[in-house]
mmCIF file of C-alpha atoms in Angstrom:
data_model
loop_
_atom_site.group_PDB
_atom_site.id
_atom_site.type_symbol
_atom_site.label_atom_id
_atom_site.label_comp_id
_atom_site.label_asym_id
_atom_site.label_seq_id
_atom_site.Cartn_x
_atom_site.Cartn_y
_atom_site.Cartn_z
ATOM 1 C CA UNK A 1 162.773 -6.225 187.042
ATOM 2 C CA UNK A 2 163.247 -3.173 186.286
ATOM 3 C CA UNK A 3 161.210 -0.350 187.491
ATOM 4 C CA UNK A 4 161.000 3.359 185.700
ATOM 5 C CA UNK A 5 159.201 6.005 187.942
ATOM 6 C CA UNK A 6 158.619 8.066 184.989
ATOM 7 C CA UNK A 7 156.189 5.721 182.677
ATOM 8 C CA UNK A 8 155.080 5.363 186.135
ATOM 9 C CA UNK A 9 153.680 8.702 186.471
ATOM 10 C CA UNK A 10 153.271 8.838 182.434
ATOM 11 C CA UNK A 11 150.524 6.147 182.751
ATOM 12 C CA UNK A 12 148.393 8.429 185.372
ATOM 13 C CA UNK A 13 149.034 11.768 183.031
ATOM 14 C CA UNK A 14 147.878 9.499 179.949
ATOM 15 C CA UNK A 15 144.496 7.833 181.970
ATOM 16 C CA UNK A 16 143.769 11.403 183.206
ATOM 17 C CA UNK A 17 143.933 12.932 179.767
ATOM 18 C CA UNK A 18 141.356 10.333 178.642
ATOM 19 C CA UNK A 19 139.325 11.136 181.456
ATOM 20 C CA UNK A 20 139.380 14.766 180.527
ATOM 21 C CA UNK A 21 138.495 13.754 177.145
ATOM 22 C CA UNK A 22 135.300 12.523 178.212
ATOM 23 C CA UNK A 23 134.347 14.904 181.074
ATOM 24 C CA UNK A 24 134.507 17.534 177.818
ATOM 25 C CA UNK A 25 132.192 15.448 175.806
ATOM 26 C CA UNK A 26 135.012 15.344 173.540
ATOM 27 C CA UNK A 27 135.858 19.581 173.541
ATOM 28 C CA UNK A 28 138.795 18.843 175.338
ATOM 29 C CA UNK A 29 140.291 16.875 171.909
ATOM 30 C CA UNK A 30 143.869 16.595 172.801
ATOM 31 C CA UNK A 31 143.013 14.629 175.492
ATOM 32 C CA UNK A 32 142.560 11.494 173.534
ATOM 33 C CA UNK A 33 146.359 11.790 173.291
ATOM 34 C CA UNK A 34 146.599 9.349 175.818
ATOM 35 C CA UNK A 35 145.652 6.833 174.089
ATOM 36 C CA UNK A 36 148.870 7.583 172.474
ATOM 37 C CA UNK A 37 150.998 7.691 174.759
ATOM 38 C CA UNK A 38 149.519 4.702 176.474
ATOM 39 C CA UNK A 39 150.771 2.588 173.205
ATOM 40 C CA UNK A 40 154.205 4.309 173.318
ATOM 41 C CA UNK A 41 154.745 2.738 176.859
ATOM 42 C CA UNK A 42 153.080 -0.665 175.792
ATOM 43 C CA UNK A 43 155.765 -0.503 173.268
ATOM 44 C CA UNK A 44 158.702 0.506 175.885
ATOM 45 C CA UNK A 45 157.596 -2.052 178.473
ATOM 46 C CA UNK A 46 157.242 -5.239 176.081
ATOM 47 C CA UNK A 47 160.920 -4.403 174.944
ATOM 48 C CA UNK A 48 161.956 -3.753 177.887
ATOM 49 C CA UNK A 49 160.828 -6.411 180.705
ATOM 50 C CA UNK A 50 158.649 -8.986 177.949
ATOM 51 C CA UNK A 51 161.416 -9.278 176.250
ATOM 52 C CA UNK A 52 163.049 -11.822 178.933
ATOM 53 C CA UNK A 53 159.885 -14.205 178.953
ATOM 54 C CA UNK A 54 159.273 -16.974 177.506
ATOM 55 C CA UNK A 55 156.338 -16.985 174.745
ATOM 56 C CA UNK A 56 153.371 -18.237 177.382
ATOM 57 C CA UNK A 57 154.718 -16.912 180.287
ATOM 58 C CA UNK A 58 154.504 -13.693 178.532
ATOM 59 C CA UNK A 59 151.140 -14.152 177.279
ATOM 60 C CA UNK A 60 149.952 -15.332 180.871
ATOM 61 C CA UNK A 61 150.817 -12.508 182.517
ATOM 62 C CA UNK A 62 149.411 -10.503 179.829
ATOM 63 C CA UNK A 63 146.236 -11.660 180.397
ATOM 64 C CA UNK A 64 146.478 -11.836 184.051
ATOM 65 C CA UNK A 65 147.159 -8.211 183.945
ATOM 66 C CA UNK A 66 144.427 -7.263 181.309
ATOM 67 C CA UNK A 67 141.238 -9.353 181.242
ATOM 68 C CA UNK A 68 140.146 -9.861 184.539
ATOM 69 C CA UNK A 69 139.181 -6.003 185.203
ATOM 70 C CA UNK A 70 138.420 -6.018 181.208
ATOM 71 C CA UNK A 71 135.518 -8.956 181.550
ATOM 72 C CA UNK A 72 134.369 -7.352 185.355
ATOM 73 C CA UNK A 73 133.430 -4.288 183.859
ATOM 74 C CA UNK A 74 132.233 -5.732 180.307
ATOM 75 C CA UNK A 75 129.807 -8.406 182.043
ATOM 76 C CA UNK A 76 128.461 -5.480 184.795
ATOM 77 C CA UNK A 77 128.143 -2.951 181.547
ATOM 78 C CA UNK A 78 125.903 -5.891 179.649
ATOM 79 C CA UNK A 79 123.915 -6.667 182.515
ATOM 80 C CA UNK A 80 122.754 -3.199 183.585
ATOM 81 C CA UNK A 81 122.375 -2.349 179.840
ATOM 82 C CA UNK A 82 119.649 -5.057 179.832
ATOM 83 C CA UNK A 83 117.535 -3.300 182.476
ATOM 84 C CA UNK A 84 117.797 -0.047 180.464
ATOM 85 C CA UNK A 85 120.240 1.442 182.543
ATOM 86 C CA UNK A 86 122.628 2.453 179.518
ATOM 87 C CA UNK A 87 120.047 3.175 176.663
ATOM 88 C CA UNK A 88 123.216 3.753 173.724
ATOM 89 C CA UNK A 89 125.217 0.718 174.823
ATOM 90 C CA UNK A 90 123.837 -2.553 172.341
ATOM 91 C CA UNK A 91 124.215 -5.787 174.159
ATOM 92 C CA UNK A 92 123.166 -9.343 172.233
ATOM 93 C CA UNK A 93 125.052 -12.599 172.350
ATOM 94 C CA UNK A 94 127.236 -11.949 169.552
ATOM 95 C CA UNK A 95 128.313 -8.207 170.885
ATOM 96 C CA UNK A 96 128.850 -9.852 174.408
ATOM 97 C CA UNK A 97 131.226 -12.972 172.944
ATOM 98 C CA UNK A 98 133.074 -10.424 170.561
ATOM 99 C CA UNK A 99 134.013 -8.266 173.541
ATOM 100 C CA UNK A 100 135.173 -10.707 176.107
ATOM 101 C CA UNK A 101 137.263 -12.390 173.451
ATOM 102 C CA UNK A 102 139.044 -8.858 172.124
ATOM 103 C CA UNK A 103 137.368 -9.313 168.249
ATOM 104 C CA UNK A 104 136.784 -5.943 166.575
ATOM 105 C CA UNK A 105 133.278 -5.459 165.465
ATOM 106 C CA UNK A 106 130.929 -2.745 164.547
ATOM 107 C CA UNK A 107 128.232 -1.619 166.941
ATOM 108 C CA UNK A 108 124.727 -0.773 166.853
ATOM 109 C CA UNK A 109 125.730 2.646 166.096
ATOM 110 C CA UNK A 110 128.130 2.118 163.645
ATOM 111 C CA UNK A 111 131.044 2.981 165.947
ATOM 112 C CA UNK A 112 133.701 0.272 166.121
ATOM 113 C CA UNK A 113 133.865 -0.100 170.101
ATOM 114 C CA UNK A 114 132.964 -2.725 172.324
ATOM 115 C CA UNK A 115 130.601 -2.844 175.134
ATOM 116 C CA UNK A 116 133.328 -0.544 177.246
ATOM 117 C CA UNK A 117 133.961 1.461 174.520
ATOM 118 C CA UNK A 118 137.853 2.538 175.721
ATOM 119 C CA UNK A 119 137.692 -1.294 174.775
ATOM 120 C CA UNK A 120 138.529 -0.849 171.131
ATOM 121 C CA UNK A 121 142.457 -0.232 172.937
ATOM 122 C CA UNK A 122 142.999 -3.774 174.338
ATOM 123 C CA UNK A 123 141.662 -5.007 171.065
ATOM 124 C CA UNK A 124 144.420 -3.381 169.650
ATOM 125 C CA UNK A 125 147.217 -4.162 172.298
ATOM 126 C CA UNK A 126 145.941 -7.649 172.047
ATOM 127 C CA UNK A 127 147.054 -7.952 168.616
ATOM 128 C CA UNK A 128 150.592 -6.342 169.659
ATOM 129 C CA UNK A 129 150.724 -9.145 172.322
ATOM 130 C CA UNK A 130 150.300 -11.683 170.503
ATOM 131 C CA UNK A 131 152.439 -10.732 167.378
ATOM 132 C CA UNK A 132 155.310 -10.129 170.254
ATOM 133 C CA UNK A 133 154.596 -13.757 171.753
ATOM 134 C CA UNK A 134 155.284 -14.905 167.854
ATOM 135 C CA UNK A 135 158.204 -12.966 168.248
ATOM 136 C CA UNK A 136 159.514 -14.562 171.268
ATOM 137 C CA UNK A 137 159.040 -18.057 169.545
ATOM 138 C CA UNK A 138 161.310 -16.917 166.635
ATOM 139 C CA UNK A 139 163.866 -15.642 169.076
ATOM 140 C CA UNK A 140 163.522 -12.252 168.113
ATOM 141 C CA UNK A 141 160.628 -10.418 169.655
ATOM 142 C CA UNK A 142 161.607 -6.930 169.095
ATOM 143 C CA UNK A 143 162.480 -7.094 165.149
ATOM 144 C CA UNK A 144 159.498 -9.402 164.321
ATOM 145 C CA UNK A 145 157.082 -7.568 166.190
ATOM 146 C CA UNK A 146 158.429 -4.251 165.041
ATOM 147 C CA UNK A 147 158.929 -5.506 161.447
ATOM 148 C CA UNK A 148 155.238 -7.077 161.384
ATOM 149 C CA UNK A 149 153.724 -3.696 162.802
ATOM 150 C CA UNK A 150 155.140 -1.753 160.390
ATOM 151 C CA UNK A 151 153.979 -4.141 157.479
ATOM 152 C CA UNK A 152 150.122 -3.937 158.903
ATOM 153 C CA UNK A 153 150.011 -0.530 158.862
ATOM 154 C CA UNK A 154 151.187 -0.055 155.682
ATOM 155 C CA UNK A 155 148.334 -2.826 154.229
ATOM 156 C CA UNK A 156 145.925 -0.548 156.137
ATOM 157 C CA UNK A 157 147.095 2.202 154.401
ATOM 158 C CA UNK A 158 147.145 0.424 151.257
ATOM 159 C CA UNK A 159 144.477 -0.966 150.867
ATOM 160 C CA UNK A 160 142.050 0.495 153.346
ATOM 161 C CA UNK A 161 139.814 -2.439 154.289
ATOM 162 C CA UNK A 162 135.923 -1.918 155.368
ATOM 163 C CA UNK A 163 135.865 -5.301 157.203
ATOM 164 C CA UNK A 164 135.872 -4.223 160.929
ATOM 165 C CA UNK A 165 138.810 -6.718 162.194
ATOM 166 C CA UNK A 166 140.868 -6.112 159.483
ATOM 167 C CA UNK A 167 140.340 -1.662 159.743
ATOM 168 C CA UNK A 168 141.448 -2.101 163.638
ATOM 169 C CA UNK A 169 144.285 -4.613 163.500
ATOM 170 C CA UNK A 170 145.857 -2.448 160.404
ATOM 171 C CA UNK A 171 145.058 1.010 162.270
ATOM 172 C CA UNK A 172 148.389 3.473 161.827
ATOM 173 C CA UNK A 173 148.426 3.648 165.591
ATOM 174 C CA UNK A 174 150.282 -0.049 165.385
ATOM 175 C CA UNK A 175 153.790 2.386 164.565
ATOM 176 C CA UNK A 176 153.040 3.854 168.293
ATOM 177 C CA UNK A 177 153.719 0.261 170.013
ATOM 178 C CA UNK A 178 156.958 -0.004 167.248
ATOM 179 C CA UNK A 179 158.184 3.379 168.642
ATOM 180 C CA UNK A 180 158.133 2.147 172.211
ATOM 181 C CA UNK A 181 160.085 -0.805 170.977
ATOM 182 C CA UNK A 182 162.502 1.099 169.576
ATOM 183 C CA UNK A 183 162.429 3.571 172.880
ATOM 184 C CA UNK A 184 163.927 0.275 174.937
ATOM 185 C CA UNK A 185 166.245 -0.509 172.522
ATOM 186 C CA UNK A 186 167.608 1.513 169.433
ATOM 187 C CA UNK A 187 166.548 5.149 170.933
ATOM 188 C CA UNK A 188 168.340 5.105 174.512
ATOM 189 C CA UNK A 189 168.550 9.067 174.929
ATOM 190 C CA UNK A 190 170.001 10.262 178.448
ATOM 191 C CA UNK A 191 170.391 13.818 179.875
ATOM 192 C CA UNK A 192 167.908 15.935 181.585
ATOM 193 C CA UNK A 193 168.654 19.147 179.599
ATOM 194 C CA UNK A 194 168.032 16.924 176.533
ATOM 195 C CA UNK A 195 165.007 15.533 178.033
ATOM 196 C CA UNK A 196 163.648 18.571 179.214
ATOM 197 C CA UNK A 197 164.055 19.687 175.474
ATOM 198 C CA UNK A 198 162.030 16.917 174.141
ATOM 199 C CA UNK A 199 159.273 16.876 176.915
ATOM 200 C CA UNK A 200 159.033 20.670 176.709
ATOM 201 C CA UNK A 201 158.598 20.240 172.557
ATOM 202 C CA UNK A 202 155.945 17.171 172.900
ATOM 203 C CA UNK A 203 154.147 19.235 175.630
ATOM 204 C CA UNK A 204 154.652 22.970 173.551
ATOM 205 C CA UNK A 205 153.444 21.053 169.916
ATOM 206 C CA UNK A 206 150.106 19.333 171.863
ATOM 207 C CA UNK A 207 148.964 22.673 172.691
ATOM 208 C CA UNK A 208 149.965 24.616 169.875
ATOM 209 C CA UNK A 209 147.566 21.990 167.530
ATOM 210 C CA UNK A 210 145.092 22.100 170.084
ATOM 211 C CA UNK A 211 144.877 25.573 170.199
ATOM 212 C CA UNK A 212 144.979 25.437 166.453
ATOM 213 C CA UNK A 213 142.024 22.907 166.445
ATOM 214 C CA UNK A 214 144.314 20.414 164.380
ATOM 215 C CA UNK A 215 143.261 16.643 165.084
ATOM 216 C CA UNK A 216 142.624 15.058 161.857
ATOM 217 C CA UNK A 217 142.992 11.193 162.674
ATOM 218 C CA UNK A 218 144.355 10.881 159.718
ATOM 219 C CA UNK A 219 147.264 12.730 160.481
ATOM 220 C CA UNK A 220 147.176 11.828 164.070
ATOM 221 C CA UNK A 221 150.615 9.677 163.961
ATOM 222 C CA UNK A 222 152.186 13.457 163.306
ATOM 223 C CA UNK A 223 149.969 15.161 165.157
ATOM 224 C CA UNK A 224 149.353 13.195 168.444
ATOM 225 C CA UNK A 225 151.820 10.304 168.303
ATOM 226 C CA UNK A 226 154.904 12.280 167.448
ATOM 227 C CA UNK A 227 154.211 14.714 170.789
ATOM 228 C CA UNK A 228 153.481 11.345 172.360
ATOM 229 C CA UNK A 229 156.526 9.505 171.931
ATOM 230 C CA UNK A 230 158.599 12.855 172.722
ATOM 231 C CA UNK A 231 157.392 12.963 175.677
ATOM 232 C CA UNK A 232 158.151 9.338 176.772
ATOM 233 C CA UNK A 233 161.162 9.506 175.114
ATOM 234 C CA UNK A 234 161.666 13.129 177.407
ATOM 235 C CA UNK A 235 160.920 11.491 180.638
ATOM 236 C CA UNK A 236 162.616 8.537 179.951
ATOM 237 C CA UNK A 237 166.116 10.493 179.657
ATOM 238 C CA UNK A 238 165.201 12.941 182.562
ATOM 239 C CA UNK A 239 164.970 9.261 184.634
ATOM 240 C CA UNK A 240 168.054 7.997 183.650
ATOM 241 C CA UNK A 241 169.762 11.267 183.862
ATOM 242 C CA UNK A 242 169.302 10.739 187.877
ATOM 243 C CA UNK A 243 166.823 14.039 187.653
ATOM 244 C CA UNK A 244 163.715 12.598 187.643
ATOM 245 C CA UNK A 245 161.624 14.913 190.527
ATOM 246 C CA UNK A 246 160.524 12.905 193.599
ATOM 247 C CA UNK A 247 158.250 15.434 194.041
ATOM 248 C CA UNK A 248 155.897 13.608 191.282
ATOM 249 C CA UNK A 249 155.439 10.611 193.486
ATOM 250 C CA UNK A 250 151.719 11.047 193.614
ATOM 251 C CA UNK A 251 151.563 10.900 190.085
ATOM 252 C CA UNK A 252 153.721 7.638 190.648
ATOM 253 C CA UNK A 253 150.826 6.172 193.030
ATOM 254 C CA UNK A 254 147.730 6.711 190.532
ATOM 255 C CA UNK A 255 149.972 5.089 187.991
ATOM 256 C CA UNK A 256 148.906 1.431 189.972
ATOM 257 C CA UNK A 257 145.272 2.132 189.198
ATOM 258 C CA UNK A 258 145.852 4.007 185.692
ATOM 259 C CA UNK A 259 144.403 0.743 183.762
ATOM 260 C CA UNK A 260 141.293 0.608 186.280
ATOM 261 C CA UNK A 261 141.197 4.685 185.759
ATOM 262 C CA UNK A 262 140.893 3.797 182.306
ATOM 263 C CA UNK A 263 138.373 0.991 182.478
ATOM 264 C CA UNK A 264 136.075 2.654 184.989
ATOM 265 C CA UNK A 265 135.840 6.944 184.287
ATOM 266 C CA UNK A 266 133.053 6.151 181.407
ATOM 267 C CA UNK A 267 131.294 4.691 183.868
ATOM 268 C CA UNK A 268 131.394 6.958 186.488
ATOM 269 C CA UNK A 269 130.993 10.056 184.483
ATOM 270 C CA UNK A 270 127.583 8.056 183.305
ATOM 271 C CA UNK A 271 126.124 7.682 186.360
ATOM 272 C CA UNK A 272 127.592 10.825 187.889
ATOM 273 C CA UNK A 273 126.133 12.784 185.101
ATOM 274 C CA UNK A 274 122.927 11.422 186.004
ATOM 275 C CA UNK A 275 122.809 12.882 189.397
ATOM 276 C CA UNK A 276 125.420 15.560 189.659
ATOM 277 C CA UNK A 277 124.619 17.378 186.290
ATOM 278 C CA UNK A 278 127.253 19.123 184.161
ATOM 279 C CA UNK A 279 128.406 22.061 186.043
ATOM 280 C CA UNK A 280 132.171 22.361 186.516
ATOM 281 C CA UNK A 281 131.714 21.699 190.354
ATOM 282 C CA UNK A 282 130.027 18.180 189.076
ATOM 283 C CA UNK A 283 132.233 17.439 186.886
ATOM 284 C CA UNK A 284 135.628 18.124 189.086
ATOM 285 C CA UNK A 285 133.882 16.157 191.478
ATOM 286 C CA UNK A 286 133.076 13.083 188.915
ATOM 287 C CA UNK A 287 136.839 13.245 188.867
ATOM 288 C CA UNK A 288 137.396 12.723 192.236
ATOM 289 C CA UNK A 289 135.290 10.324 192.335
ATOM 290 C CA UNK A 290 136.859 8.080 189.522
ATOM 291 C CA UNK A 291 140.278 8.052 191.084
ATOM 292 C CA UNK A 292 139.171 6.978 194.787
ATOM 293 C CA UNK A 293 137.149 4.064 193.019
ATOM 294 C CA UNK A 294 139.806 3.692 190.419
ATOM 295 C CA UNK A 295 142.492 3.379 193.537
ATOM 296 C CA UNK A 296 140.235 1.176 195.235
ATOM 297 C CA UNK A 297 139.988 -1.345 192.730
ATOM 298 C CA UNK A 298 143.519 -1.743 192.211
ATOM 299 C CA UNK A 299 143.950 -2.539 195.820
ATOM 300 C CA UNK A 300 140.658 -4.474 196.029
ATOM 301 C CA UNK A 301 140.360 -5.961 192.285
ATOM 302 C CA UNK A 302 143.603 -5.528 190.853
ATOM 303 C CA UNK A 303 146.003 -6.729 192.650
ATOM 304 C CA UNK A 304 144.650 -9.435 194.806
ATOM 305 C CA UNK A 305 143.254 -11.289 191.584
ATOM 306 C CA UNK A 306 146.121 -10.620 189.732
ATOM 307 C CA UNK A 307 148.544 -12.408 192.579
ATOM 308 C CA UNK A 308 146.073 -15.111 193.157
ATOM 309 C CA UNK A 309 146.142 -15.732 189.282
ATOM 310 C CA UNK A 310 149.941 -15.576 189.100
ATOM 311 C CA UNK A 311 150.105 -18.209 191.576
ATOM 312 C CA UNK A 312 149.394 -20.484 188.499
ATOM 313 C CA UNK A 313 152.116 -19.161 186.664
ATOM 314 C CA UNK A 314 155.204 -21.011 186.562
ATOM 315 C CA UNK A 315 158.245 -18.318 186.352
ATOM 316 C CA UNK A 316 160.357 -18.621 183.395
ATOM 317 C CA UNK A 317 162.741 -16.630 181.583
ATOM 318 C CA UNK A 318 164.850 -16.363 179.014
ATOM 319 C CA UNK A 319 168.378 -14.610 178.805
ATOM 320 C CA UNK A 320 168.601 -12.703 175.889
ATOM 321 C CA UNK A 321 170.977 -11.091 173.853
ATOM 322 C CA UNK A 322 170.965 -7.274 172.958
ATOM 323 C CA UNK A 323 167.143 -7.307 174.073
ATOM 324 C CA UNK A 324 165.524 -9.598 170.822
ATOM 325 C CA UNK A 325 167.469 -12.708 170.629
ATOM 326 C CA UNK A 326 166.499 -15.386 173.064
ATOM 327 C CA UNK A 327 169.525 -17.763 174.080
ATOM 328 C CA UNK A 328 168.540 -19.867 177.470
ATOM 329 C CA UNK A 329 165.852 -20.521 179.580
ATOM 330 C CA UNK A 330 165.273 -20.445 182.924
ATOM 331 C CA UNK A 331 163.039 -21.255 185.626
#
């Protein structure tokens, strides 16, 4: 398998971001930007190692990597919000099956998030995942899925549904897991000047619209995916340019325990609000705090569930043929 230091430390920088997002109470508005770049490398992965599975091996270990954490934190969310612990988070029946089963839907407050509202992602990814598995049944995962993404978020633009399912799974963002396709295939830059070049402009333009207090979603494909896939794109040729810095290796640890980052920071800043306060001390300490329990559920949670799990999973492959066209399998 192969393994790429850089989206390593990418997925850290991107679970951070969204973490800094929050801390700001949403001030800090180029921080959402990981989101972005979180779909780039969804994109760049799938085309990259997902590409050699076969359709439910794929999807397996999909799930094995996404819903156990996912349901942990969604059924400890819903059970404290019942004792009043989380007054603005709406639990019922309905809410509870929608989120554990990755359905869009609107909530209580009109915001269309589930119970862990960084949820509304995997509902997203989930659709990518499962029009790539299509794709790996047709023998050509990366032109399907890329074709198909590209189709929805035109009909979303289109025709600009209401309905809450059909609004998420035709969002704009869908183009951010097509450019990550096309990062592991088509778009194969290599160089570290050249990188440099495109990390410094995806880094430069960030700031410049931040500073210029331009984040209109409905521009964000130019404003925050663009920078986003410049920079994956950047690293990406830095890596295979040999000049990747070991000195980032840190960043390359936190990477492991980016997705429970993700997961768990709106809870902690919650709670942590709650007794720390809001001062700057708190809230660099609410930081802290996130990534030791964030790196403590990847080794506790994480991975030992995910490797008991994968014990169930029979290993199969398929070689493939320019990276889309599936010609054998193996086991």
């Amino acid at each position: 398998m192969p393994h790429y230091r850089s989206i390593q430390a990418l997925r850290f920088v991107a679970a951070l971001l969204v973490m800094a997002f929050h801390l700001a109470d949403g001030t800090f508005i180029v921080g959402a930007v990981g989101i972005d770049i979180f779909f780039v490398i969804s994109g760049f992965i799938m085309g990259t190692i997902g590409v050699g599975e076969t359709p439910s091996t794929f999807l397996a270990k999909r799930i094995i990597r996404v819903v156990p954490l996912y349901w942990a934190v969604t059924l400890f969310l819903g059970a404290v919000s019942v004792l009043g612990v989380f007054s603005r988070i709406t639990v019922d029946p309905p809410s509870l099956a929608k989120s554990l089963l990755f359905v869009p839907y609107f909530e209580a407050g009109g915001g269309l998030w589930p119970i862990v509202p960084v949820g509304w992602t995997l509902n997203v990814e989930m659709l990518f995942y499962a029009i790539f598995a299509a794709g790996l049944v047709l023998g050509a995962p990366i032109r399907f899925a890329a074709a198909t993404l590209a189709l929805l978020a035109l009909a979303g633009a289109v025709f600009q549904p209401a309905d809450a399912i059909l609004l998420q799974w035709t969002t704009p963002l869908l183009l951010e897991f097509a450019a990550g396709l096309a990062l592991a295939t088509w778009v194969r830059p290599s160089g570290a000047g050249r990188g440099m070049a495109m990390l410094g402009i995806g880094v430069i333009g960030l700031a410049g619209l931040a500073s210029l207090g331009i984040y209109d979603q409905q521009y964000r494909l130019l404003t925050w995916g663009l920078p986003a896939c410049l920079i994956v794109c950047g690293a990406l040729a830095i890596e295979r340019a040999g000049r990747w810095p070991s000195g980032l290796r840190v960043l390359e640890i936190g990477g492991d325990a980016s997705y429970s980052l993700y997961l768990l920071h709106g809870l902690v800043i919650s709670l942590m609000t709650k007794i720390l306060g809001t001062t700057l001390t708190a809230k660099a300490a609410t930081a802290i705090i996130a990534i030791a329990l964030a790196l403590a559920s990847y080794r506790l949670f994480e991975r030992p569930v995910g490797a008991f799990l994968t014990r169930f999973v029979r290993p199969r492959r398929l070689a493939v043929g320019n990276g889309s066209t599936a010609v054998t399998t193996k086991r």
